[in-house]
Amino acid sequence: MGASVLTWALVLIFMGGAGKSAMFPLHIWLPDAMEGPTPVSALIHAATMVVAGVYLVARLFPVYHLSDGPALDIVAWTGAITSLFAAVIALTQEDIKRVLAYSTMSQIGYMMLALGVSGYSGEEGLGFTASMFHLFTHAMFKALLFLGAGAVIHAVHSNVMGDMGGLRRYLPITHGTFLVACLAIAGIPPFAGFFSKDEILAAALHHNPAIYGIALLVAGMTALYMFRLYFRVFWGEDRQYHHAPHEAPAVMWAPLMLLAVLSAVCGFIPFGQYVTADRLPAGSHLDITIALTASAISVAGILAAMALYRKPSERPAQIADSLSGLYRLAYRKFYIDEIYLAVTKNVLFKGIAWPAAWFDRHVVDGSMNGIAWVTTRVARAIKGIQSGQVQQYALSFVMGAVALAALFIYWMKR
């Protein structure tokens, strides 16, 4: 009984952390947060705000591991579903920042599923180390992607990919650094994301082949949607801009260069020597079979994106039309926002908030207003006592004194 209670307590804690880290189904705030400035978006997605849930589960990992129950399985499957769900949506979005937002959601799902398939010590703890390693490398290339998107938006004054195209000729530094970030997040060697993603896939394969299959599929989808974005922005249709786009000033491209270098080299850090579940150093190793499989799938995703988006083509629209309902469902983000809105309006507002507001307005406020009304009526009735006329005060004093004297004499005679 105690273990069951502990398990569900851990699940509730995980769901609280999931909300902070944009895990399905508590993710809807994240894309809307992209309304803010791009540097803020970069900080949110690279720093601890979005990955707070991952960090929470990692900090509580010894307790999760010791609990008897499905806590870690729930973590693993929630991460796997989230990564796949967000990747599907990212394939259909047109706003450059929303694509990156759903990309973040998908990568956080990767981190979560790695924690869910992890053991505690030695080789069994690979998932924990891989999750934290991916959190670390993701900060580099995701900050680079958002700051690169900011440089693009600064150049064309639009977030919509349909307004972009051929920008590699105008923004050479942004183009080069953005390509590095895309290669890193797609898991192409030797960039940072390749090493951390390889360890996640290895941990998933050894623990749960079904989750490994989902993670492998998401790896290919990640390459596809990121290079869909890359080719549409920097290649695609050469547009006639009203004002020729220009490279961002040094204050903007200098961080891009720094982050590009980090995205290229930080995967070589022996992360297992520093971060493990049992705090004992663990050696990092490369599973050649998994690495080759994942890299091949990622390359296939890149080639598919190149075939579809490198040059203007009708094929993407034809594919979207052939998928019709499924494409529309993904484009509308599976109507999760609408479901939340319907529940909020019809259940929370009408069913709970409206009766509570009526009670507050008519019962709570009504009782307070009634007390105030009685107080006002009484005050108006007795305000004549305080007239300010000394003669009236003297008369009242004498009459009171006479009344008290008469009452006292009457009482004494009895």
CSV table of C-alpha atoms in Angstrom, one decimal:
chain,number,residue,atom,x,y,z
A,1,MET,CA,0.0,0.0,0.0
A,2,GLY,CA,2.8,2.4,1.0
A,3,ALA,CA,4.7,1.7,-2.2
A,4,SER,CA,1.6,2.3,-4.3
A,5,VAL,CA,1.0,5.6,-2.6
A,6,LEU,CA,4.7,6.5,-3.2
A,7,THR,CA,4.4,5.6,-6.9
A,8,TRP,CA,1.4,7.8,-7.5
A,9,ALA,CA,3.0,10.6,-5.5
A,10,LEU,CA,6.0,10.4,-7.8
A,11,VAL,CA,3.7,10.4,-10.8
A,12,LEU,CA,2.0,13.5,-9.6
A,13,ILE,CA,5.3,15.2,-9.0
A,14,PHE,CA,6.4,14.1,-12.5
A,15,MET,CA,3.2,15.6,-14.0
A,16,GLY,CA,3.9,18.9,-12.2
A,17,GLY,CA,7.4,18.9,-13.6
A,18,ALA,CA,6.0,17.9,-17.0
A,19,GLY,CA,3.9,21.1,-17.0
A,20,LYS,CA,7.0,23.2,-16.5
A,21,SER,CA,8.9,21.3,-19.2
A,22,ALA,CA,6.1,21.3,-21.8
A,23,MET,CA,5.3,17.6,-21.8
A,24,PHE,CA,2.2,16.3,-23.3
A,25,PRO,CA,-0.6,17.1,-22.4
A,26,LEU,CA,0.4,20.2,-20.5
A,27,HIS,CA,2.4,21.7,-23.3
A,28,ILE,CA,0.1,24.3,-24.8
A,29,TRP,CA,1.7,27.3,-23.1
A,30,LEU,CA,5.1,26.7,-24.9
A,31,PRO,CA,4.3,27.7,-28.5
A,32,ASP,CA,2.3,30.7,-27.3
A,33,ALA,CA,5.3,31.8,-25.3
A,34,MET,CA,7.0,32.4,-28.6
A,35,GLU,CA,5.2,35.7,-28.9
A,36,GLY,CA,8.1,37.1,-26.8
A,37,PRO,CA,11.4,38.5,-28.1
A,38,THR,CA,13.6,35.9,-29.7
A,39,PRO,CA,16.5,36.2,-27.2
A,40,VAL,CA,14.0,35.5,-24.4
A,41,SER,CA,12.8,32.4,-26.4
A,42,ALA,CA,16.5,31.3,-26.7
A,43,LEU,CA,17.0,31.6,-23.0
A,44,ILE,CA,13.7,29.9,-22.1
A,45,HIS,CA,14.5,26.9,-24.3
A,46,ALA,CA,18.2,26.6,-23.5
A,47,ALA,CA,18.0,27.2,-19.8
A,48,THR,CA,16.2,25.6,-16.9
A,49,MET,CA,12.7,27.0,-17.4
A,50,VAL,CA,11.6,24.5,-20.1
A,51,VAL,CA,13.7,21.6,-18.8
A,52,ALA,CA,12.6,22.1,-15.2
A,53,GLY,CA,10.6,18.9,-15.3
A,54,VAL,CA,13.6,16.9,-16.6
A,55,TYR,CA,15.8,18.3,-13.9
A,56,LEU,CA,13.1,17.5,-11.2
A,57,VAL,CA,12.9,13.9,-12.3
A,58,ALA,CA,16.7,13.6,-12.5
A,59,ARG,CA,17.1,15.0,-9.0
A,60,LEU,CA,14.5,12.6,-7.6
A,61,PHE,CA,15.8,9.7,-9.7
A,62,PRO,CA,17.0,7.6,-6.7
A,63,VAL,CA,13.5,7.8,-5.2
A,64,TYR,CA,11.9,6.9,-8.6
A,65,HIS,CA,14.3,3.9,-8.9
A,66,LEU,CA,13.6,2.6,-5.4
A,67,SER,CA,9.8,2.9,-5.7
A,68,ASP,CA,7.9,-0.3,-6.5
A,69,GLY,CA,5.5,0.7,-9.3
A,70,PRO,CA,5.1,2.1,-12.8
A,71,ALA,CA,6.6,5.5,-12.1
A,72,LEU,CA,9.6,5.2,-14.4
A,73,ASP,CA,7.5,3.5,-17.1
A,74,ILE,CA,5.1,6.4,-17.0
A,75,VAL,CA,8.0,8.8,-17.3
A,76,ALA,CA,9.4,6.8,-20.3
A,77,TRP,CA,6.2,6.5,-22.2
A,78,THR,CA,5.2,10.1,-21.6
A,79,GLY,CA,8.5,11.1,-23.0
A,80,ALA,CA,8.2,8.9,-26.0
A,81,ILE,CA,4.7,10.0,-26.8
A,82,THR,CA,5.6,13.7,-26.3
A,83,SER,CA,8.6,13.4,-28.6
A,84,LEU,CA,6.6,11.8,-31.4
A,85,PHE,CA,3.6,14.1,-30.9
A,86,ALA,CA,5.6,17.3,-31.1
A,87,ALA,CA,7.7,16.0,-34.1
A,88,VAL,CA,4.5,15.4,-36.1
A,89,ILE,CA,3.2,18.9,-35.3
A,90,ALA,CA,6.6,20.5,-36.2
A,91,LEU,CA,6.4,19.0,-39.7
A,92,THR,CA,3.4,21.2,-40.5
A,93,GLN,CA,4.0,24.5,-38.8
A,94,GLU,CA,4.7,27.7,-40.8
A,95,ASP,CA,6.0,30.0,-38.1
A,96,ILE,CA,9.7,29.6,-37.7
A,97,LYS,CA,9.6,30.0,-34.0
A,98,ARG,CA,6.8,27.6,-33.5
A,99,VAL,CA,8.7,24.9,-35.4
A,100,LEU,CA,11.5,25.4,-33.0
A,101,ALA,CA,9.2,25.4,-30.0
A,102,TYR,CA,7.7,22.0,-31.0
A,103,SER,CA,11.3,20.9,-31.7
A,104,THR,CA,12.2,21.7,-28.1
A,105,MET,CA,9.1,19.8,-26.8
A,106,SER,CA,10.2,16.8,-28.9
A,107,GLN,CA,13.8,16.9,-27.6
A,108,ILE,CA,12.6,17.2,-24.0
A,109,GLY,CA,10.5,14.1,-24.6
A,110,TYR,CA,13.8,12.5,-25.6
A,111,MET,CA,15.4,13.5,-22.3
A,112,MET,CA,12.4,12.2,-20.3
A,113,LEU,CA,12.2,8.9,-22.0
A,114,ALA,CA,16.0,8.4,-21.4
A,115,LEU,CA,15.3,8.9,-17.7
A,116,GLY,CA,12.4,6.5,-17.8
A,117,VAL,CA,14.5,3.7,-19.3
A,118,SER,CA,17.5,4.2,-17.0
A,119,GLY,CA,18.8,2.0,-14.3
A,120,TYR,CA,20.8,3.3,-11.4
A,121,SER,CA,24.4,2.2,-11.5
A,122,GLY,CA,27.1,1.3,-14.0
A,123,GLU,CA,25.9,0.5,-17.5
A,124,GLU,CA,22.3,0.3,-16.3
A,125,GLY,CA,22.5,4.0,-15.6
A,126,LEU,CA,23.3,5.0,-19.2
A,127,GLY,CA,19.8,6.6,-19.6
A,128,PHE,CA,20.3,9.0,-16.8
A,129,THR,CA,23.7,10.2,-18.1
A,130,ALA,CA,22.4,10.3,-21.7
A,131,SER,CA,19.4,12.4,-20.6
A,132,MET,CA,21.6,15.0,-18.8
A,133,PHE,CA,24.1,15.0,-21.7
A,134,HIS,CA,21.3,15.7,-24.1
A,135,LEU,CA,20.0,18.5,-21.9
A,136,PHE,CA,23.5,19.9,-22.0
A,137,THR,CA,24.1,19.7,-25.7
A,138,HIS,CA,20.6,20.8,-26.5
A,139,ALA,CA,21.2,24.0,-24.7
A,140,MET,CA,23.9,24.9,-27.2
A,141,PHE,CA,22.2,24.1,-30.5
A,142,LYS,CA,18.8,25.2,-29.4
A,143,ALA,CA,20.0,28.6,-28.3
A,144,LEU,CA,21.8,28.8,-31.6
A,145,LEU,CA,18.7,28.0,-33.5
A,146,PHE,CA,16.6,30.6,-31.8
A,147,LEU,CA,19.2,33.3,-32.0
A,148,GLY,CA,19.6,32.4,-35.7
A,149,ALA,CA,15.9,32.6,-36.2
A,150,GLY,CA,16.0,36.0,-34.5
A,151,ALA,CA,18.7,37.1,-37.1
A,152,VAL,CA,16.4,35.9,-39.9
A,153,ILE,CA,13.4,37.7,-38.5
A,154,HIS,CA,15.5,40.8,-38.1
A,155,ALA,CA,16.4,40.6,-41.8
A,156,VAL,CA,13.0,39.9,-43.3
A,157,HIS,CA,10.6,41.3,-40.6
A,158,SER,CA,8.4,38.2,-40.6
A,159,ASN,CA,8.2,34.9,-38.7
A,160,VAL,CA,6.4,33.0,-41.5
A,161,MET,CA,8.6,30.7,-43.7
A,162,GLY,CA,6.4,31.6,-46.7
A,163,ASP,CA,7.9,35.1,-46.6
A,164,MET,CA,11.4,33.7,-46.7
A,165,GLY,CA,13.7,32.0,-49.2
A,166,GLY,CA,17.1,32.3,-50.7
A,167,LEU,CA,18.5,34.0,-47.6
A,168,ARG,CA,21.9,32.2,-47.7
A,169,ARG,CA,23.1,34.9,-50.2
A,170,TYR,CA,22.1,37.7,-47.9
A,171,LEU,CA,23.0,36.2,-44.5
A,172,PRO,CA,26.1,34.1,-44.9
A,173,ILE,CA,27.1,34.0,-41.2
A,174,THR,CA,23.6,33.2,-40.0
A,175,HIS,CA,23.2,30.6,-42.8
A,176,GLY,CA,26.5,28.8,-41.8
A,177,THR,CA,25.8,28.8,-38.1
A,178,PHE,CA,22.1,27.8,-38.5
A,179,LEU,CA,23.3,24.8,-40.7
A,180,VAL,CA,25.6,23.7,-37.9
A,181,ALA,CA,22.7,23.8,-35.4
A,182,CYS,CA,20.5,21.8,-37.8
A,183,LEU,CA,23.2,19.2,-38.2
A,184,ALA,CA,23.6,19.0,-34.4
A,185,ILE,CA,20.0,18.6,-33.6
A,186,ALA,CA,19.6,16.0,-36.4
A,187,GLY,CA,22.3,13.9,-34.8
A,188,ILE,CA,24.8,14.0,-37.7
A,189,PRO,CA,28.4,13.1,-36.6
A,190,PRO,CA,30.5,14.7,-35.3
A,191,PHE,CA,28.2,17.4,-34.0
A,192,ALA,CA,27.1,17.5,-30.4
A,193,GLY,CA,23.6,16.1,-30.8
A,194,PHE,CA,25.0,12.9,-32.4
A,195,PHE,CA,26.7,11.7,-29.2
A,196,SER,CA,24.0,12.5,-26.7
A,197,LYS,CA,21.2,11.1,-28.9
A,198,ASP,CA,23.2,7.9,-29.6
A,199,GLU,CA,23.4,7.2,-25.9
A,200,ILE,CA,19.7,7.8,-25.5
A,201,LEU,CA,18.9,5.3,-28.3
A,202,ALA,CA,21.3,2.8,-26.8
A,203,ALA,CA,19.7,3.0,-23.4
A,204,ALA,CA,16.2,2.7,-24.9
A,205,LEU,CA,17.2,-0.3,-27.0
A,206,HIS,CA,18.5,-2.2,-24.0
A,207,HIS,CA,15.5,-1.4,-21.9
A,208,ASN,CA,12.4,-1.2,-24.1
A,209,PRO,CA,12.6,-2.0,-27.9
A,210,ALA,CA,9.2,-0.3,-28.5
A,211,ILE,CA,10.4,3.0,-27.1
A,212,TYR,CA,13.6,2.6,-29.0
A,213,GLY,CA,11.6,2.3,-32.2
A,214,ILE,CA,9.7,5.5,-31.4
A,215,ALA,CA,12.9,7.3,-30.6
A,216,LEU,CA,14.5,6.1,-33.9
A,217,LEU,CA,11.5,7.3,-35.8
A,218,VAL,CA,11.6,10.7,-34.1
A,219,ALA,CA,15.3,11.0,-35.0
A,220,GLY,CA,14.4,10.8,-38.7
A,221,MET,CA,11.5,13.2,-38.2
A,222,THR,CA,13.7,15.7,-36.4
A,223,ALA,CA,16.1,15.8,-39.4
A,224,LEU,CA,13.1,16.1,-41.8
A,225,TYR,CA,11.4,19.1,-40.0
A,226,MET,CA,14.6,20.9,-39.2
A,227,PHE,CA,15.9,20.7,-42.8
A,228,ARG,CA,12.4,21.6,-44.0
A,229,LEU,CA,12.9,24.8,-42.1
A,230,TYR,CA,16.5,25.2,-43.2
A,231,PHE,CA,15.8,24.8,-47.0
A,232,ARG,CA,12.7,26.9,-47.0
A,233,VAL,CA,14.5,29.8,-45.2
A,234,PHE,CA,17.9,29.7,-46.8
A,235,TRP,CA,17.2,28.0,-50.2
A,236,GLY,CA,13.7,27.5,-51.6
A,237,GLU,CA,12.2,30.3,-53.7
A,238,ASP,CA,14.4,33.3,-54.4
A,239,ARG,CA,12.1,36.1,-53.3
A,240,GLN,CA,12.1,39.7,-54.4
A,241,TYR,CA,12.4,41.5,-51.1
A,242,HIS,CA,11.3,45.1,-50.9
A,243,HIS,CA,14.4,45.9,-49.0
A,244,ALA,CA,17.4,43.6,-49.4
A,245,PRO,CA,18.0,41.6,-46.3
A,246,HIS,CA,21.3,42.1,-44.6
A,247,GLU,CA,23.4,40.2,-42.1
A,248,ALA,CA,22.8,41.0,-38.4
A,249,PRO,CA,25.3,43.3,-36.7
A,250,ALA,CA,28.3,41.9,-34.8
A,251,VAL,CA,26.4,42.0,-31.5
A,252,MET,CA,24.0,39.4,-32.9
A,253,TRP,CA,26.3,37.2,-35.0
A,254,ALA,CA,29.1,36.9,-32.5
A,255,PRO,CA,27.0,34.8,-30.1
A,256,LEU,CA,26.0,32.7,-33.2
A,257,MET,CA,29.6,32.0,-34.0
A,258,LEU,CA,30.4,31.0,-30.3
A,259,LEU,CA,27.4,28.7,-30.1
A,260,ALA,CA,28.2,27.1,-33.4
A,261,VAL,CA,31.6,26.2,-32.2
A,262,LEU,CA,30.1,24.8,-29.0
A,263,SER,CA,27.5,22.8,-30.9
A,264,ALA,CA,30.3,21.3,-33.0
A,265,VAL,CA,32.7,20.3,-30.2
A,266,CYS,CA,30.8,19.8,-26.9
A,267,GLY,CA,29.8,16.3,-27.8
A,268,PHE,CA,33.4,15.2,-27.3
A,269,ILE,CA,33.2,16.0,-23.5
A,270,PRO,CA,33.4,12.7,-21.5
A,271,PHE,CA,30.1,13.5,-19.8
A,272,GLY,CA,29.8,10.2,-18.0
A,273,GLN,CA,32.9,11.0,-16.0
A,274,TYR,CA,31.1,13.9,-14.3
A,275,VAL,CA,27.3,13.1,-14.3
A,276,THR,CA,25.8,9.7,-13.4
A,277,ALA,CA,22.9,8.5,-11.3
A,278,ASP,CA,25.1,6.9,-8.6
A,279,ARG,CA,27.8,9.7,-8.8
A,280,LEU,CA,30.5,7.2,-9.8
A,281,PRO,CA,32.4,7.9,-13.1
A,282,ALA,CA,31.3,5.9,-16.0
A,283,GLY,CA,33.0,5.6,-19.4
A,284,SER,CA,31.3,6.8,-22.5
A,285,HIS,CA,31.2,4.4,-25.5
A,286,LEU,CA,29.8,4.5,-29.0
A,287,ASP,CA,27.5,1.8,-30.1
A,288,ILE,CA,28.5,1.6,-33.8
A,289,THR,CA,25.3,-0.3,-34.9
A,290,ILE,CA,23.0,2.2,-33.3
A,291,ALA,CA,25.1,5.1,-34.4
A,292,LEU,CA,25.0,4.0,-38.0
A,293,THR,CA,21.3,3.2,-37.9
A,294,ALA,CA,20.4,6.5,-36.4
A,295,SER,CA,22.7,8.5,-38.7
A,296,ALA,CA,21.3,6.7,-41.8
A,297,ILE,CA,17.7,7.6,-40.7
A,298,SER,CA,18.7,11.2,-40.1
A,299,VAL,CA,20.5,11.4,-43.4
A,300,ALA,CA,17.4,10.0,-45.1
A,301,GLY,CA,15.3,12.7,-43.4
A,302,ILE,CA,17.7,15.4,-44.6
A,303,LEU,CA,17.6,14.0,-48.2
A,304,ALA,CA,13.8,13.9,-48.1
A,305,ALA,CA,13.7,17.5,-47.0
A,306,MET,CA,16.3,18.5,-49.7
A,307,ALA,CA,14.2,16.8,-52.4
A,308,LEU,CA,11.0,18.5,-51.2
A,309,TYR,CA,12.1,22.0,-50.3
A,310,ARG,CA,15.6,22.8,-51.7
A,311,LYS,CA,13.9,24.2,-54.9
A,312,PRO,CA,10.3,25.4,-55.4
A,313,SER,CA,8.1,22.4,-55.9
A,314,GLU,CA,4.5,21.4,-55.9
A,315,ARG,CA,5.3,18.1,-54.2
A,316,PRO,CA,4.9,19.3,-50.6
A,317,ALA,CA,1.4,20.7,-51.3
A,318,GLN,CA,0.5,17.5,-53.1
A,319,ILE,CA,1.6,15.4,-50.2
A,320,ALA,CA,-0.4,17.6,-47.8
A,321,ASP,CA,-3.4,17.3,-50.0
A,322,SER,CA,-3.1,13.5,-50.2
A,323,LEU,CA,-2.9,13.3,-46.4
A,324,SER,CA,-5.8,15.8,-46.1
A,325,GLY,CA,-7.4,15.1,-42.7
A,326,LEU,CA,-4.2,13.9,-41.1
A,327,TYR,CA,-2.2,16.9,-42.3
A,328,ARG,CA,-5.0,19.3,-41.1
A,329,LEU,CA,-5.1,17.5,-37.7
A,330,ALA,CA,-1.3,17.9,-37.3
A,331,TYR,CA,-1.4,21.5,-38.5
A,332,ARG,CA,-4.2,22.3,-36.0
A,333,LYS,CA,-2.0,20.7,-33.3
A,334,PHE,CA,-4.5,17.9,-32.9
A,335,TYR,CA,-7.0,20.4,-31.5
A,336,ILE,CA,-5.5,20.2,-28.1
A,337,ASP,CA,-5.7,24.0,-27.7
A,338,GLU,CA,-9.4,23.9,-28.7
A,339,ILE,CA,-10.1,21.1,-26.2
A,340,TYR,CA,-8.5,23.0,-23.4
A,341,LEU,CA,-10.5,26.1,-24.4
A,342,ALA,CA,-13.8,24.2,-24.5
A,343,VAL,CA,-13.1,22.6,-21.1
A,344,THR,CA,-12.1,25.9,-19.7
A,345,LYS,CA,-15.2,27.8,-21.0
A,346,ASN,CA,-17.8,25.1,-20.5
A,347,VAL,CA,-16.6,23.3,-17.3
A,348,LEU,CA,-14.3,25.7,-15.4
A,349,PHE,CA,-15.9,29.0,-16.2
A,350,LYS,CA,-19.6,28.0,-16.6
A,351,GLY,CA,-19.7,25.0,-14.2
A,352,ILE,CA,-17.4,26.2,-11.5
A,353,ALA,CA,-16.3,29.8,-11.8
A,354,TRP,CA,-19.7,31.2,-12.6
A,355,PRO,CA,-21.5,29.6,-9.5
A,356,ALA,CA,-18.5,30.7,-7.4
A,357,ALA,CA,-18.8,34.2,-8.7
A,358,TRP,CA,-22.6,34.3,-8.1
A,359,PHE,CA,-22.1,33.1,-4.5
A,360,ASP,CA,-19.3,35.7,-4.0
A,361,ARG,CA,-21.4,38.5,-5.5
A,362,HIS,CA,-24.8,37.7,-3.9
A,363,VAL,CA,-24.0,35.9,-0.7
A,364,VAL,CA,-20.6,37.2,0.4
A,365,ASP,CA,-20.9,40.7,-1.1
A,366,GLY,CA,-24.6,40.8,-0.3
A,367,SER,CA,-24.0,40.0,3.4
A,368,MET,CA,-21.3,42.7,3.6
A,369,ASN,CA,-23.5,45.2,1.8
A,370,GLY,CA,-26.4,44.3,4.1
A,371,ILE,CA,-24.3,45.0,7.2
A,372,ALA,CA,-23.2,48.3,5.7
A,373,TRP,CA,-26.8,49.2,4.9
A,374,VAL,CA,-27.9,48.5,8.5
A,375,THR,CA,-25.0,50.5,9.8
A,376,THR,CA,-25.8,53.4,7.6
A,377,ARG,CA,-29.5,53.4,8.6
A,378,VAL,CA,-28.7,53.3,12.3
A,379,ALA,CA,-26.1,56.0,11.9
A,380,ARG,CA,-28.7,58.3,10.2
A,381,ALA,CA,-31.2,57.6,12.9
A,382,ILE,CA,-28.9,58.5,15.8
A,383,LYS,CA,-26.8,61.2,14.2
A,384,GLY,CA,-29.0,63.9,15.8
A,385,ILE,CA,-27.5,63.0,19.1
A,386,GLN,CA,-24.2,64.6,18.0
A,387,SER,CA,-25.7,68.0,17.0
A,388,GLY,CA,-22.9,70.2,18.3
A,389,GLN,CA,-25.4,72.3,20.5
A,390,VAL,CA,-24.2,72.7,24.0
A,391,GLN,CA,-27.7,73.5,25.4
A,392,GLN,CA,-28.9,70.1,24.0
A,393,TYR,CA,-26.0,68.3,25.5
A,394,ALA,CA,-26.7,70.0,28.9
A,395,LEU,CA,-30.4,69.2,28.7
A,396,SER,CA,-29.6,65.5,27.9
A,397,PHE,CA,-27.1,65.4,30.8
A,398,VAL,CA,-29.6,66.8,33.3
A,399,MET,CA,-32.4,64.5,32.1
A,400,GLY,CA,-30.1,61.6,32.4
A,401,ALA,CA,-29.0,62.6,35.8
A,402,VAL,CA,-32.7,63.0,36.9
A,403,ALA,CA,-33.6,59.6,35.4
A,404,LEU,CA,-30.7,57.9,37.2
A,405,ALA,CA,-31.6,59.7,40.5
A,406,ALA,CA,-35.2,58.6,40.3
A,407,LEU,CA,-34.2,55.0,39.4
A,408,PHE,CA,-31.8,55.0,42.4
A,409,ILE,CA,-34.3,56.4,44.9
A,410,TYR,CA,-36.9,53.9,43.7
A,411,TRP,CA,-34.5,51.1,44.1
A,412,MET,CA,-33.5,52.3,47.6
A,413,LYS,CA,-37.1,52.4,48.8
A,414,ARG,CA,-37.7,48.8,47.8
